[in-house]
Amino acid sequence: MGRGRRPVDEVRADILQAAGSLLLEVGMGGFTIEKVAAISGASKVTIYKLWPSKGALALAGYFDTVSESLAFPDSGNIEADLREQLHAFADLLVTTRAGSVIRELIGAAQTDPELLSAYLATYSAPRRALAIKRLDAAKAAAKLRSDLDTESVVDQLWGACYHRLLLPDQPIDRAFVDTLVDNLFRGIA
Amino acid sequence: MGRGRRPVDEVRADILQAAGSLLLEVGMGGFTIEKVAAISGASKVTIYKLWPSKGALALAGYFDTVSESLAFPDSGNIEADLREQLHAFADLLVTTRAGSVIRELIGAAQTDPELLSAYLATYSAPRRALAIKRLDAAKAAAKLRSDLDTESVVDQLWGACYHRLLLPDQPIDRAFVDTLVDNLFRGIA
């Protein structure tokens, strides 16, 4: 069976994988639709049918690539699960090119409203929703305060890491993310 | 007495005030050394003697301009003081051009190492130090946990706000910053 007859889901998955690995290898500076086409074997026409722009494709590929390593475990212990997920997040930011790719994307998005919209829609909002789903389930199971605003927790865990990523006054490491979890579960007073 | 004979501290203060108000009025796009010279009455030569670049001057002017409204109250009640300071910070970000200026500066700094260094040295680190000083004093007075990592609190209060400023999935307002304080003082469990 020729390439042209492969199911669209399979082609889509190949393109996303190609886009994500290319992005982590070369950053946004070297990321082109041509290269994604060459790696995935899909045509540029097919790629443009599925994603409106290079930025949208890069973001979708990034989301796809990091989804597995940033999965939310569900052991029934929300504190332990958050710690494990945040360790993986800190590792990803520090030990791969993901940190510098994210810095570039968020940086450029501040003066590019279309890229910002794509970032929010394709990466930030879906990742946020995954965290909220897990936090709301823990709240429903009475593992978190019944009046907790779970959205704010996202800003105080992952948001605190993005703060250090973009303004590196202080390092990001496993000790840091553990401290973030400690502060929220033990309180600071 | 002619302008040339004014004490350097006075000239410096005039330049900083001119730079800060110009920046909040026109943003980085319209910010020039020429305009700061015209507003302050100082010469471009004098300005370049005191600040190495346009970015450094903009940051110094910004720090100077917001310092008064972002002062840390000291009532002896650290929770109330944090709330008051964070209300002022949220107001500044939302009701003035400060939020968009900061977004532009942090955004551009992601691909401009010199601007990032200037941002950290001239704005981020000194503001962070002011917060740490206040938090460490409260810790010494046993108002905060004796083993608290005060650096992490900066990321979970102001950092959480920067996260929403740069990635506006959710709004910044007084209710939000109150929630950040609540989470840290009451815990989330």
Coordinates of N, CA, C and O in Angstrom, one line a residue, chain A residues 82 103-104 106-111 116 119-121 124-125 128 135 143-145 147-149 151-170 176 179-189, chain B residues 82 103-104 106-111 116 119-121 124-125 128 135 143-145 147-149 151-170 176 179-189:
Chain A
L82 N 1.7 14.8 42.4 CA 2.2 16.1 41.9 C 3.7 16.1 42.0 O 4.4 16.6 41.0
R103 N 11.2 28.9 26.2 CA 11.6 30.3 26.4 C 11.4 31.1 25.1 O 10.9 32.2 25.1
E104 N 11.9 30.5 24.0 CA 11.9 31.1 22.7 C 10.4 31.4 22.3 O 10.0 32.5 21.8
I106 N 7.5 31.4 24.2 CA 6.8 32.4 25.1 C 7.4 33.8 24.9 O 6.6 34.7 24.8
G107 N 8.7 33.9 24.7 CA 9.3 35.2 24.4 C 8.7 35.8 23.2 O 8.2 37.0 23.2
A108 N 8.8 35.1 22.1 CA 8.3 35.6 20.8 C 6.8 35.9 20.8 O 6.3 36.9 20.2
A109 N 6.0 35.1 21.6 CA 4.6 35.3 21.7 C 4.2 36.6 22.3 O 3.1 37.1 22.1
Q110 N 5.1 37.2 23.1 CA 4.8 38.5 23.8 C 4.6 39.6 22.8 O 3.9 40.6 23.1
T111 N 5.2 39.5 21.6 CA 5.0 40.6 20.6 C 4.3 40.0 19.3 O 4.4 40.6 18.3
L116 N 0.8 33.8 20.3 CA 0.3 33.7 21.7 C -1.0 32.9 21.7 O -1.2 32.0 22.5
Y119 N -0.2 29.4 21.1 CA 0.4 28.8 22.3 C -0.6 28.4 23.4 O -0.6 27.3 23.9
L120 N -1.5 29.4 23.6 CA -2.6 29.2 24.6 C -3.5 28.0 24.2 O -3.8 27.1 25.0
A121 N -3.9 28.0 22.9 CA -4.9 27.0 22.5 C -4.3 25.7 22.3 O -4.9 24.7 22.7
S124 N -0.7 25.6 26.2 CA -0.9 26.0 27.6 C -2.3 25.6 28.1 O -2.4 25.0 29.2
A125 N -3.4 25.8 27.4 CA -4.7 25.5 27.9 C -4.9 24.0 28.0 O -5.4 23.5 29.1
R128 N -2.9 22.8 31.0 CA -3.6 23.3 32.2 C -4.8 22.5 32.5 O -5.0 22.1 33.7
L135 N -6.4 17.7 39.7 CA -6.6 18.5 41.0 C -8.1 18.4 41.4 O -8.4 18.3 42.6
K143 N -9.3 15.0 49.1 CA -7.8 15.1 49.4 C -7.3 16.5 49.4 O -6.2 16.7 49.8
L144 N -8.1 17.4 48.8 CA -7.7 18.8 48.8 C -8.9 19.6 49.4 O -10.1 19.1 49.4
R145 N -8.6 20.8 49.9 CA -9.7 21.6 50.5 C -10.9 21.8 49.6 O -10.7 22.0 48.4
D147 N -12.9 24.2 49.3 CA -13.1 25.5 48.7 C -11.9 25.9 47.9 O -11.7 27.1 47.5
L148 N -11.0 25.0 47.5 CA -9.7 25.3 46.8 C -10.0 25.8 45.4 O -10.8 25.1 44.7
D149 N -9.3 26.9 45.0 CA -9.4 27.3 43.6 C -8.2 26.6 42.9 O -7.1 27.0 43.0
E151 N -7.3 26.3 39.8 CA -6.6 27.1 38.8 C -5.3 27.8 39.4 O -4.3 27.8 38.8
S152 N -5.5 28.3 40.6 CA -4.4 29.0 41.3 C -3.2 28.1 41.6 O -2.1 28.5 41.6
V153 N -3.5 26.8 41.8 CA -2.5 25.9 42.2 C -1.6 25.7 40.9 O -0.3 25.5 41.1
V154 N -2.2 25.7 39.8 CA -1.4 25.5 38.5 C -0.3 26.7 38.5 O 0.8 26.4 38.2
D155 N -0.7 27.9 38.8 CA 0.2 29.0 38.7 C 1.3 28.9 39.8 O 2.4 29.4 39.7
Q156 N 0.9 28.3 41.0 CA 1.9 28.2 42.1 C 2.8 27.0 42.0 O 3.8 26.9 42.7
L157 N 2.5 26.1 41.0 CA 3.4 24.9 40.8 C 4.2 25.1 39.5 O 5.3 25.5 39.5
W158 N 3.5 24.9 38.4 CA 4.1 25.0 37.1 C 4.5 26.4 36.8 O 5.5 26.7 36.2
G159 N 3.6 27.3 37.1 CA 3.8 28.8 36.9 C 5.1 29.2 37.6 O 5.8 30.0 37.0
A160 N 5.3 28.8 38.8 CA 6.5 29.2 39.5 C 7.8 28.7 38.8 O 8.8 29.3 38.8
C161 N 7.7 27.5 38.1 CA 8.8 27.0 37.3 C 9.0 27.8 36.1 O 10.1 28.1 35.7
Y162 N 7.9 28.2 35.4 CA 8.0 29.1 34.2 C 8.7 30.4 34.6 O 9.4 31.0 33.9
H163 N 8.3 30.9 35.8 CA 8.9 32.1 36.3 C 10.5 32.0 36.3 O 11.2 32.9 35.8
R164 N 10.9 30.9 36.9 CA 12.4 30.7 37.0 C 13.0 30.4 35.6 O 14.2 30.7 35.4
L165 N 12.2 29.8 34.7 CA 12.7 29.5 33.4 C 13.0 30.8 32.6 O 14.0 31.0 32.0
L166 N 12.0 31.7 32.7 CA 12.1 33.0 32.0 C 13.0 34.0 32.6 O 13.6 34.8 31.9
L167 N 13.0 34.0 34.0 CA 13.8 35.0 34.7 C 14.7 34.1 35.7 O 14.4 34.0 36.8
P168 N 15.8 33.7 35.1 CA 16.6 32.7 35.9 C 17.5 33.3 37.0 O 18.7 33.2 37.0
D169 N 16.8 34.0 38.0 CA 17.5 34.5 39.2 C 17.9 33.3 40.0 O 18.9 33.4 40.7
Q170 N 17.2 32.2 40.0 CA 17.4 31.0 40.8 C 17.2 29.8 40.0 O 16.5 29.8 39.0
F176 N 13.8 22.3 44.2 CA 12.9 23.5 44.1 C 11.4 23.0 44.0 O 10.5 23.5 44.7
T179 N 10.0 21.9 47.2 CA 9.7 23.0 48.1 C 8.4 23.6 47.7 O 7.6 24.0 48.6
L180 N 8.1 23.7 46.4 CA 6.8 24.3 46.0 C 5.6 23.5 46.5 O 4.6 24.0 47.0
V181 N 5.8 22.1 46.4 CA 4.7 21.2 46.9 C 4.6 21.3 48.5 O 3.5 21.4 49.0
D182 N 5.8 21.3 49.1 CA 5.8 21.5 50.6 C 5.1 22.7 51.0 O 4.3 22.7 52.0
N183 N 5.4 23.8 50.4 CA 4.7 25.1 50.8 C 3.2 25.0 50.7 O 2.5 25.5 51.6
L184 N 2.7 24.4 49.7 CA 1.3 24.3 49.5 C 0.6 23.3 50.4 O -0.5 23.5 50.9
F185 N 1.3 22.2 50.7 CA 0.7 21.2 51.6 C 0.9 21.5 53.1 O 0.0 21.2 53.9
R186 N 2.0 22.0 53.4 CA 2.3 22.3 54.8 C 2.0 23.7 55.2 O 1.8 24.0 56.4
G187 N 1.8 24.6 54.3 CA 1.7 26.0 54.6 C 3.0 26.7 54.9 O 4.0 25.9 55.2
I188 N 3.1 28.0 54.9 CA 4.4 28.6 55.1 C 4.5 29.3 56.5 O 5.5 29.7 56.9
A189 N 3.3 29.3 57.2 CA 3.3 30.0 58.5 C 3.8 29.1 59.6 O 3.9 27.8 59.4
Chain B
L82 N 1.8 41.2 52.9 CA 1.9 40.5 51.5 C 0.6 40.8 50.7 O 0.7 41.2 49.5
R103 N 5.8 42.7 29.8 CA 5.7 41.6 28.9 C 6.7 41.7 27.7 O 7.4 40.8 27.3
E104 N 6.8 43.0 27.2 CA 7.7 43.2 26.1 C 9.1 43.0 26.5 O 9.9 42.4 25.7
I106 N 10.4 41.2 29.1 CA 10.7 39.8 29.4 C 10.7 39.0 28.1 O 11.6 38.1 27.9
G107 N 9.8 39.3 27.2 CA 9.7 38.6 25.9 C 11.0 38.8 25.1 O 11.6 37.8 24.7
A108 N 11.4 40.0 24.9 CA 12.6 40.3 24.1 C 13.8 39.7 24.8 O 14.8 39.3 24.1
A109 N 13.9 39.7 26.1 CA 15.0 39.2 26.9 C 15.3 37.7 26.6 O 16.4 37.2 26.8
Q110 N 14.2 37.0 26.1 CA 14.4 35.5 25.9 C 15.4 35.3 24.8 O 16.0 34.2 24.7
T111 N 15.5 36.2 23.8 CA 16.4 36.0 22.7 C 17.5 37.1 22.7 O 18.2 37.3 21.7
L116 N 18.5 40.3 29.0 CA 18.2 39.5 30.1 C 19.1 39.8 31.3 O 18.6 39.9 32.5
Y119 N 18.0 43.0 32.8 CA 16.7 42.8 33.5 C 16.9 42.2 34.9 O 16.4 42.7 35.9
L120 N 17.7 41.1 34.9 CA 17.9 40.5 36.2 C 18.7 41.4 37.1 O 18.3 41.5 38.3
A121 N 19.7 42.1 36.6 CA 20.5 42.9 37.5 C 19.8 44.2 38.0 O 19.9 44.6 39.2
S124 N 14.8 42.6 38.3 CA 14.4 41.4 39.0 C 15.1 41.1 40.3 O 14.4 40.8 41.3
A125 N 16.4 41.1 40.3 CA 17.2 40.7 41.5 C 16.9 41.7 42.6 O 16.6 41.3 43.7
R128 N 13.4 41.2 43.9 CA 13.4 39.9 44.6 C 14.0 40.1 46.0 O 13.5 39.6 47.0
L135 N 10.5 38.8 53.9 CA 10.1 37.4 54.3 C 11.1 36.9 55.4 O 10.7 36.2 56.3
K143 N 7.1 34.4 62.5 CA 5.8 34.5 61.9 C 5.7 33.6 60.7 O 4.6 33.4 60.1
L144 N 6.8 33.1 60.2 CA 6.9 32.1 59.1 C 7.7 30.9 59.6 O 8.5 31.0 60.5
R145 N 7.4 29.7 59.0 CA 8.1 28.5 59.4 C 9.6 28.7 59.4 O 10.2 29.3 58.5
D147 N 12.0 26.7 58.8 CA 12.7 26.0 57.8 C 12.3 26.4 56.4 O 12.6 25.8 55.4
L148 N 11.5 27.5 56.3 CA 11.0 28.0 55.0 C 12.1 28.5 54.1 O 12.9 29.3 54.5
D149 N 12.0 28.1 52.8 CA 12.8 28.6 51.8 C 12.1 29.8 51.2 O 11.2 29.7 50.4
E151 N 13.0 32.1 49.1 CA 13.1 32.3 47.7 C 11.9 31.7 46.9 O 11.4 32.3 46.0
S152 N 11.5 30.5 47.4 CA 10.4 29.8 46.7 C 9.1 30.5 46.8 O 8.2 30.5 45.9
V153 N 8.9 31.3 47.9 CA 7.7 32.0 48.1 C 7.6 33.2 47.1 O 6.5 33.5 46.6
V154 N 8.7 33.7 46.7 CA 8.7 34.8 45.7 C 8.1 34.2 44.4 O 7.3 34.8 43.7
D155 N 8.5 33.0 44.0 CA 8.0 32.4 42.8 C 6.6 32.0 42.9 O 5.9 32.0 41.9
Q156 N 6.1 31.7 44.1 CA 4.7 31.3 44.2 C 3.7 32.5 44.4 O 2.5 32.3 44.4
L157 N 4.3 33.7 44.7 CA 3.4 34.8 44.8 C 3.6 35.7 43.5 O 2.8 35.6 42.6
W158 N 4.7 36.4 43.4 CA 4.9 37.3 42.3 C 5.1 36.5 41.0 O 4.6 36.8 39.9
G159 N 5.8 35.4 41.1 CA 6.1 34.5 39.9 C 4.8 34.0 39.3 O 4.6 33.9 38.1
A160 N 3.8 33.6 40.2 CA 2.5 33.1 39.7 C 1.8 34.2 38.9 O 1.1 34.0 38.0
C161 N 2.0 35.5 39.4 CA 1.4 36.6 38.6 C 2.1 36.8 37.3 O 1.4 37.0 36.3
Y162 N 3.4 36.7 37.2 CA 4.1 36.8 36.0 C 3.7 35.7 35.0 O 3.6 35.9 33.8
H163 N 3.4 34.5 35.6 CA 2.9 33.4 34.7 C 1.6 33.8 34.0 O 1.5 33.6 32.8
R164 N 0.7 34.4 34.7 CA -0.6 34.8 34.1 C -0.4 36.0 33.2 O -1.2 36.2 32.3
L165 N 0.6 36.9 33.5 CA 0.8 38.0 32.7 C 1.3 37.6 31.3 O 0.9 38.0 30.3
L166 N 2.3 36.6 31.3 CA 2.9 36.2 30.1 C 2.0 35.2 29.3 O 2.1 35.1 28.1
L167 N 1.3 34.3 30.1 CA 0.4 33.3 29.4 C -1.0 33.5 30.0 O -1.4 32.9 31.0
P168 N -1.7 34.5 29.4 CA -3.0 34.9 30.0 C -4.2 33.9 29.8 O -5.2 34.3 29.2
D169 N -4.0 32.7 30.3 CA -5.1 31.7 30.3 C -6.2 32.2 31.3 O -7.3 31.8 31.1
Q170 N -5.8 32.8 32.3 CA -6.7 33.2 33.4 C -6.3 34.7 33.8 O -5.2 35.1 33.7
F176 N -7.4 36.9 42.7 CA -6.4 35.9 42.4 C -5.2 36.0 43.4 O -4.8 35.0 44.0
T179 N -6.0 34.6 46.7 CA -6.0 33.2 46.7 C -4.6 32.6 46.8 O -4.4 31.6 47.5
L180 N -3.7 33.3 46.2 CA -2.3 32.8 46.3 C -1.8 32.9 47.7 O -1.1 32.0 48.2
V181 N -2.1 34.0 48.4 CA -1.8 34.1 49.8 C -2.5 33.1 50.7 O -1.9 32.4 51.5
D182 N -3.8 32.9 50.4 CA -4.6 31.9 51.2 C -3.9 30.5 51.0 O -3.8 29.8 52.0
N183 N -3.6 30.1 49.8 CA -3.0 28.8 49.6 C -1.8 28.6 50.4 O -1.6 27.5 51.0
L184 N -0.9 29.6 50.5 CA 0.3 29.4 51.2 C 0.2 29.5 52.7 O 0.9 28.8 53.5
F185 N -0.8 30.3 53.2 CA -1.0 30.4 54.6 C -1.9 29.3 55.2 O -1.7 28.8 56.3
R186 N -2.9 28.9 54.4 CA -3.8 27.9 54.9 C -3.4 26.5 54.5 O -3.9 25.5 55.0
G187 N -2.6 26.4 53.4 CA -2.3 25.1 52.8 C -3.5 24.7 51.9 O -4.6 25.3 51.9
I188 N -3.2 23.7 51.0 CA -4.3 23.4 50.0 C -4.9 22.1 50.4 O -5.9 21.7 49.8
A189 N -4.4 21.3 51.4 CA -5.0 20.0 51.7 C -6.2 20.1 52.6 O -6.4 21.2 53.2

